[in-house]
Coordinates of C-alpha atoms and ligand atoms in Angstrom, one line a residue:
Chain A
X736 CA 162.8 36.1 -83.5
X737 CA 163.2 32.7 -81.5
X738 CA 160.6 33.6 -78.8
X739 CA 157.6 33.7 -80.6
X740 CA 158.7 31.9 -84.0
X741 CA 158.3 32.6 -87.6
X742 CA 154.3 31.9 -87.0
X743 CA 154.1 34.2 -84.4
X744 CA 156.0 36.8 -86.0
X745 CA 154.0 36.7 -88.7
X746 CA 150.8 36.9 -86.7
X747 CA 152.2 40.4 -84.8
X748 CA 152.7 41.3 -88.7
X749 CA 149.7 41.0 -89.6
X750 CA 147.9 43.1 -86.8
X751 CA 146.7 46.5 -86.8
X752 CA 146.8 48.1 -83.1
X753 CA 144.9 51.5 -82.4
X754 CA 146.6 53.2 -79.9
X755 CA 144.4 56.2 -78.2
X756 CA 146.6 58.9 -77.3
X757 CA 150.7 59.7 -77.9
X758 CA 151.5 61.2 -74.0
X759 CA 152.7 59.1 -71.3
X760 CA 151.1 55.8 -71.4
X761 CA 151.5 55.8 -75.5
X762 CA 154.9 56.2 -75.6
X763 CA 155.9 53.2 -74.1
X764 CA 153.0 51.0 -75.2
X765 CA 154.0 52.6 -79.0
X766 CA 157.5 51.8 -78.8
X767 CA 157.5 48.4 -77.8
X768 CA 154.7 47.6 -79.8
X769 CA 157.1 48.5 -82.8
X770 CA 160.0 47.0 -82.0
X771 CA 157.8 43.5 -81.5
X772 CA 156.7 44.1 -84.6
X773 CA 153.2 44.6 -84.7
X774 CA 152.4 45.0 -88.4
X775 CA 150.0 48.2 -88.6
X776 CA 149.9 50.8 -85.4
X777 CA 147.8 53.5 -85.8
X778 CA 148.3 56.2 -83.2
X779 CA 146.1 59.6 -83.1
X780 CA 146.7 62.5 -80.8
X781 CA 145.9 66.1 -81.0
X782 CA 148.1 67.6 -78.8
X783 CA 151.6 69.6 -79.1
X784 CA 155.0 67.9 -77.0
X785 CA 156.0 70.6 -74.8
X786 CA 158.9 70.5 -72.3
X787 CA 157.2 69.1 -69.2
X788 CA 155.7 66.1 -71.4
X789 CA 159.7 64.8 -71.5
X790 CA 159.5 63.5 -68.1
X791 CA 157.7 60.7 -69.6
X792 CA 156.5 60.8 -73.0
X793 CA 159.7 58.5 -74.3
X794 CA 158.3 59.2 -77.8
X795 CA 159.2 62.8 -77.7
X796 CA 163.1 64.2 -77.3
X797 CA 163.7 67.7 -76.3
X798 CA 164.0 69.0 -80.3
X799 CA 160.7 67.7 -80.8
X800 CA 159.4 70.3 -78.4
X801 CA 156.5 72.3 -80.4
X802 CA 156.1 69.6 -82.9
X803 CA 152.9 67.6 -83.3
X804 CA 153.1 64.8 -81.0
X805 CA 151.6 62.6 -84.0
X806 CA 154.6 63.8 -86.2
X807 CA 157.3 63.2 -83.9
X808 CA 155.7 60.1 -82.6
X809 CA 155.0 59.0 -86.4
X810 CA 159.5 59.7 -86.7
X811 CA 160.1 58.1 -84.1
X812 CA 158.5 54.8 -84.3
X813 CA 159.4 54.7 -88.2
X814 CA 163.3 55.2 -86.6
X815 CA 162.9 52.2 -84.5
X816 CA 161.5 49.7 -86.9
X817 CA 161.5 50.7 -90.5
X818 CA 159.5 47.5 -91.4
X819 CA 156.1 48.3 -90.0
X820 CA 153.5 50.5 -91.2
X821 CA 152.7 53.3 -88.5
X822 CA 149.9 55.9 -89.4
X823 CA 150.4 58.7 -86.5
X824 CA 147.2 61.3 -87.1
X825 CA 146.9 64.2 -85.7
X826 CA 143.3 64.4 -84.5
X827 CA 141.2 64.2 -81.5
X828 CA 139.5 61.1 -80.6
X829 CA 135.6 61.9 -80.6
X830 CA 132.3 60.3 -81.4
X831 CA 133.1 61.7 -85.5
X832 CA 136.4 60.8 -85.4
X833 CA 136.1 57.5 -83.7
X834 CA 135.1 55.1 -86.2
X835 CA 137.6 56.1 -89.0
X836 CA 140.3 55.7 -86.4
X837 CA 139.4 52.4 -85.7
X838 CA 138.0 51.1 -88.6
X839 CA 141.1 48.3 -89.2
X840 CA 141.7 47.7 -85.6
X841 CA 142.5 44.3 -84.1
X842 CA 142.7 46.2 -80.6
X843 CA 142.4 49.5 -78.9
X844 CA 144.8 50.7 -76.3
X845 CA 144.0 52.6 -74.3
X846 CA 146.0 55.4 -73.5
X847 CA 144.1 58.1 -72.7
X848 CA 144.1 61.0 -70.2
X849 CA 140.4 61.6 -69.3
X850 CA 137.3 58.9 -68.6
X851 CA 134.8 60.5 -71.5
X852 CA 136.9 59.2 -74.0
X853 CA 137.3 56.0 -72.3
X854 CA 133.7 55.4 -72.5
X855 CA 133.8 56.0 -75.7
X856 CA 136.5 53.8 -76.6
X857 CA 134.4 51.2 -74.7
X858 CA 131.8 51.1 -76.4
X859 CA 133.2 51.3 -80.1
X860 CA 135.4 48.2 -78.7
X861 CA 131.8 46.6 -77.7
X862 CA 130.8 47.4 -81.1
X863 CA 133.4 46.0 -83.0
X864 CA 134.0 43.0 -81.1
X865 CA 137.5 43.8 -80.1
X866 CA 139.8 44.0 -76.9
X867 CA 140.1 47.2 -75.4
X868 CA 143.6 47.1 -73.4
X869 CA 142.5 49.9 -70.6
X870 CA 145.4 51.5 -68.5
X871 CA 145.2 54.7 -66.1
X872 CA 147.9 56.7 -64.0
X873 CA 148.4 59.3 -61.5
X874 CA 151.4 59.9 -59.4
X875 CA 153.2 56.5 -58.6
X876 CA 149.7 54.5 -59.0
X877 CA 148.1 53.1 -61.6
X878 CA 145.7 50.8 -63.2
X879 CA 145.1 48.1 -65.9
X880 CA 143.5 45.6 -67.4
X881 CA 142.0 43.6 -70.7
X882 CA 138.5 43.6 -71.8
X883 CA 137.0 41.3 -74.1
X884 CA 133.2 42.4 -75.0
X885 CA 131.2 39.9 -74.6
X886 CA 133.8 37.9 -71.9
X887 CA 134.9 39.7 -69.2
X888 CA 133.1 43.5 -67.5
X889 CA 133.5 46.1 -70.0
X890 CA 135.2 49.7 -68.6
X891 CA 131.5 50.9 -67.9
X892 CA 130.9 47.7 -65.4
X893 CA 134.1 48.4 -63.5
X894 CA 134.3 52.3 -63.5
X895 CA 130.0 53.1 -63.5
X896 CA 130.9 56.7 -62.8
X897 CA 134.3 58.7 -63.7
X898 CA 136.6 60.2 -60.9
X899 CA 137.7 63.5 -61.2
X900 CA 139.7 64.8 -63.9
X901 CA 143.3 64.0 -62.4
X902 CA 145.0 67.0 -61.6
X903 CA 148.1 65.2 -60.3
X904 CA 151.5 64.9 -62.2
X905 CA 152.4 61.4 -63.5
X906 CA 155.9 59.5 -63.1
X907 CA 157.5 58.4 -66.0
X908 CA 158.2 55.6 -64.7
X909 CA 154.3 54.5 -63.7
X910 CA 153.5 55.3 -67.3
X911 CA 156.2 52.8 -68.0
X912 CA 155.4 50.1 -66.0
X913 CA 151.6 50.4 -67.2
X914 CA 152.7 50.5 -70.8
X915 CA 154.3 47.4 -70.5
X916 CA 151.6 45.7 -68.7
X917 CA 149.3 47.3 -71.9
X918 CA 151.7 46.3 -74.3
X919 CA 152.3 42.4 -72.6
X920 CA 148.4 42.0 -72.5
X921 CA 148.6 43.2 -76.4
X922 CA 151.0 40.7 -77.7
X923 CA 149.7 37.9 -75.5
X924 CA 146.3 38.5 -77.1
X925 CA 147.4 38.6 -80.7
X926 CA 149.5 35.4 -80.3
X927 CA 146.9 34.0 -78.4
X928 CA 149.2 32.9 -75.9
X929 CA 149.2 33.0 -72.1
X930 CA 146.3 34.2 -69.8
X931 CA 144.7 37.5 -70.2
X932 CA 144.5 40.2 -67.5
X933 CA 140.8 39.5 -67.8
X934 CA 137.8 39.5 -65.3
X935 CA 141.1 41.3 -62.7
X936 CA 141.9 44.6 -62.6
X937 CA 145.4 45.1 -61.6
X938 CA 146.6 48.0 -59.5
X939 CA 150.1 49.0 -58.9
X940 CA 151.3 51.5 -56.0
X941 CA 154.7 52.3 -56.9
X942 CA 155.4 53.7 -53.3
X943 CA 154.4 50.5 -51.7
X944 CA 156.3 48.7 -54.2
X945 CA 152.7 46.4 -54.3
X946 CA 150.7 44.9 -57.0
X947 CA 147.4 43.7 -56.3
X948 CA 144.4 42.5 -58.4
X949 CA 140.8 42.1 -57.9
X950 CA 138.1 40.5 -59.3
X951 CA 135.7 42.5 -61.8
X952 CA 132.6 41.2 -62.2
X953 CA 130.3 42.5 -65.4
X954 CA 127.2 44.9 -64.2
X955 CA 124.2 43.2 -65.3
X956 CA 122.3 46.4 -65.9
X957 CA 125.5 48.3 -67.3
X958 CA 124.5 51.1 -70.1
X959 CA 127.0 50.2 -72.1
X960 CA 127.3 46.4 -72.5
X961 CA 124.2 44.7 -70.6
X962 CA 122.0 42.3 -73.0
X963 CA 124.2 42.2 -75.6
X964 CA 124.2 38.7 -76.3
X965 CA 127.7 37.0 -76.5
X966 CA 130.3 36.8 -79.4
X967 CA 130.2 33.6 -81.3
X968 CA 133.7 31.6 -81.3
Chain B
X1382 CA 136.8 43.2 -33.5
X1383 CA 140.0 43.7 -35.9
X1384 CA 139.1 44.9 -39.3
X1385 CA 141.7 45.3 -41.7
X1386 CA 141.2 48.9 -43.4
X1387 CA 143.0 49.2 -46.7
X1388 CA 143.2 52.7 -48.5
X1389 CA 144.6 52.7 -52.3
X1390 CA 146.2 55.5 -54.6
X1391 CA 145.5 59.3 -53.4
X1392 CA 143.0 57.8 -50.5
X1393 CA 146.0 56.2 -49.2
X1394 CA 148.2 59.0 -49.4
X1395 CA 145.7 61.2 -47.2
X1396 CA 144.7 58.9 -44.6
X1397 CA 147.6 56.1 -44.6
X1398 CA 148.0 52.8 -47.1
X1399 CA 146.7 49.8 -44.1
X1400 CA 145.0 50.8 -40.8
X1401 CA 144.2 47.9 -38.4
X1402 CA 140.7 48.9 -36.7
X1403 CA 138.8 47.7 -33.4
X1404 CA 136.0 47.7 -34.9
X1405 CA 132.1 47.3 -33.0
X1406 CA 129.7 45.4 -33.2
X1407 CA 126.7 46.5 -35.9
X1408 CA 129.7 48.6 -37.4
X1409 CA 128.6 49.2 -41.1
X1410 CA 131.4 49.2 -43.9
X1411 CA 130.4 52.9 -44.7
X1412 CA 130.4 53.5 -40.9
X1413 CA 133.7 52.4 -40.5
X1414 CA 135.3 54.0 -43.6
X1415 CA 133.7 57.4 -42.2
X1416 CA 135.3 57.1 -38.7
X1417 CA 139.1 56.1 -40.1
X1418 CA 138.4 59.0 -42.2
X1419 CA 136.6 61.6 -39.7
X1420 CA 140.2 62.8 -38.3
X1421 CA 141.7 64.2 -41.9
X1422 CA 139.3 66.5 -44.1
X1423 CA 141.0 66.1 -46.9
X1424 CA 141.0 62.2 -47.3
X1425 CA 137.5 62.2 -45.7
X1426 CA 136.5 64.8 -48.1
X1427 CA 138.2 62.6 -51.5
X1428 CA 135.8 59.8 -50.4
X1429 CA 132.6 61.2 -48.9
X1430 CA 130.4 63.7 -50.6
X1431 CA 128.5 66.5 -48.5
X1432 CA 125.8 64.2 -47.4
X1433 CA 128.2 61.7 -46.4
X1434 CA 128.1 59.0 -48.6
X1435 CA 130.7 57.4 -50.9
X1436 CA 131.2 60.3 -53.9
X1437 CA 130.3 57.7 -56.6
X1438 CA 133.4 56.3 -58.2
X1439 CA 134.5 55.1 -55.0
X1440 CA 135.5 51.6 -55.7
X1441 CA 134.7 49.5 -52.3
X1442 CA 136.3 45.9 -51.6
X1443 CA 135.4 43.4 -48.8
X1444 CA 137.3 40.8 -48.8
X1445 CA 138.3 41.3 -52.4
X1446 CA 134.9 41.2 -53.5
X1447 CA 133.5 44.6 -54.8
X1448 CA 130.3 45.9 -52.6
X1449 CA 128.1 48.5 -54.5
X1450 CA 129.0 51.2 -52.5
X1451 CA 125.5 52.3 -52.0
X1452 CA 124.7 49.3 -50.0
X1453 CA 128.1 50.0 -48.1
X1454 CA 126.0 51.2 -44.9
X1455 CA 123.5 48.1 -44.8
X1456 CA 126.7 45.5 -44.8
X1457 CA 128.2 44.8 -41.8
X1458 CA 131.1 44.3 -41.0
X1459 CA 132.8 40.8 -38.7
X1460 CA 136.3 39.5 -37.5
X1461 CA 139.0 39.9 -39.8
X1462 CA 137.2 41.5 -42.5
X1463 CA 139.8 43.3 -45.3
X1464 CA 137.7 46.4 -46.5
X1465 CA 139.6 48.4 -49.1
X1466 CA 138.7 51.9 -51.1
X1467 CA 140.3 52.9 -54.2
X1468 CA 139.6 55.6 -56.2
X1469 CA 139.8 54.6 -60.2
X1470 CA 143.0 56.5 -61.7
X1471 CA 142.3 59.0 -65.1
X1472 CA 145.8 60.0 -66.1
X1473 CA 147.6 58.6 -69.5
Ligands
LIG2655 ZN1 129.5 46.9 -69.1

């Protein structure tokens, strides 16, 4: 493809993306990471598509409903680009689970639905030396932004202590607009083009039609990433 | 003094997305938040716990720069200060 030429192509090829959950913000994050051609995208989700997911879970259609989410995630993304290798499991993300998950990874996204998880993503990303592409939504709000251990705050630094679990429905269309932020931030990273959402989080307020961004600072006495000394580049 | 009082996500939703303030002299961030708040129990209630201070994944802004929100009743606030609260988002 012209944009990114042959050398960039072949870099997407070559990358292995962990994508942390198959609901509303891994749908569209999945989907246009396949179609750009990211090489290897591992997906895991535990969870069964049931009619009110359709609203905006693009990876599921309506005769998917009772299926594994990782099975007709794994069909769908393999319909859209035959050419990559996608590995949908069917498993929930935990502190056994994590590390097999995300053994290959280039990058995490994160798509998930509750902060524990998050953490834990957070920290394996710490541990491995790899980007964790963070995203949340609720309603017609949401949230992103990049994290590079080492570089910019980790999740723990910005968000010290989780809100409440969110017991608000999500619009497609946040999940979308999130997604592609995700997804942008994913393919900027691996080509190592552009400028990073890093050291900002970005929040969106749909209603509003507003998109702000503030500065994150890392927490110096942060549990999770403080006195770790810096990657080596 | 005008103070510039910005609420984010479901905070904004309860208690309204900008609020221009007269605010007073000696007027602490926390002190202001908790009077723009006081009229509406829920949004007061989303942002404050029982004892009154910020439930503690309140993100708090001042001028774009992030103020622990523990030390949100010691800063105080001047002229054309931006103060905005946001609570972090946990859908997917
Ligand atoms: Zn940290």
């Amino acid at each position: 493809m012209m944009l990114f030429g042959d050398e960039g192509q072949e870099l997407l090829k070559d990358a292995t993306i962990f994508i942390a959950g198959a609901g509303g913000l891994g749908s569209p994050v999945a989907v246009y990471l396949a179609v750009l051609g990211v090489g290897t995208i591992i997906l895991a989700d535990n969870d069964t598509v049931e009619r009110t997911n359709l609203n905006r879970q693009i990876l599921h259609g309506e005769r998917d409903i009772g299926r594994r989410k990782s099975v007709s995630a794994g069909d769908r993304l393999e319909a859209l680009n035959p050419d990559i290798t996608v590995k949908a499991i069917d498993a929930t993300i935990d502190a056994t689970t994590v590390h097999s998950l995300t053994d290959t990874a280039d990058g995490i996204v994160d798509a998930l639905d509750n902060y524990p998880t998050r953490y834990l993503l957070n920290r394996i990303a710490i541990e491995k030396d790899i980007p964790l592409f963070h995203g949340g939504i609720s309603g017609f709000f949401g949230q992103a932004t990049t994290i590079i251990p080492g570089e910019t705050p980790c999740l723990r630094c910005i968000f010290p202590h989780p809100p409440p679990r969110e017991v608000f429905p999500v619009a497609g269309v946040t999940a979308g607009f999130i997604g592609m932020v995700q997804a942008t931030e994913v393919c900027k990273y691996l080509l190592c083009k552009g400028e990073l959402l890093a050291n900002r989080l970005l929040l969106w307020d749909g209603m509003q039609a507003r998109v702000e961004e503030i500065a994150i600072e890392k927490d110096p006495s942060c549990e999770d990433c403080a006195g770790r000394a810096p990657p080596e580049h | 003094m005008k103070v510039k009082l910005r609420f984010f996500a479901r905070f904004g939703e309860l208690l309204g997305n900008s609020l221009c303030i007269e605010g007073r002299e000696g007027m602490s961030v926390a002190g202001l938040v908790r009077e723009a708040a006081a009229g509406n129990k829920a949004g007061y209630d989303a942002i404050f716990d029982e004892t009154g201070a910020f439930r503690n994944f309140v993100i708090v802004m001042r001028n774009k720069k992030r103020i622990r929100s523990q030390d949100a009743d010691l800063i105080y606030i001047s002229e054309g200060d931006e103060i905005a609260v946001f609570p972090p988002v946990a859908g997917g």
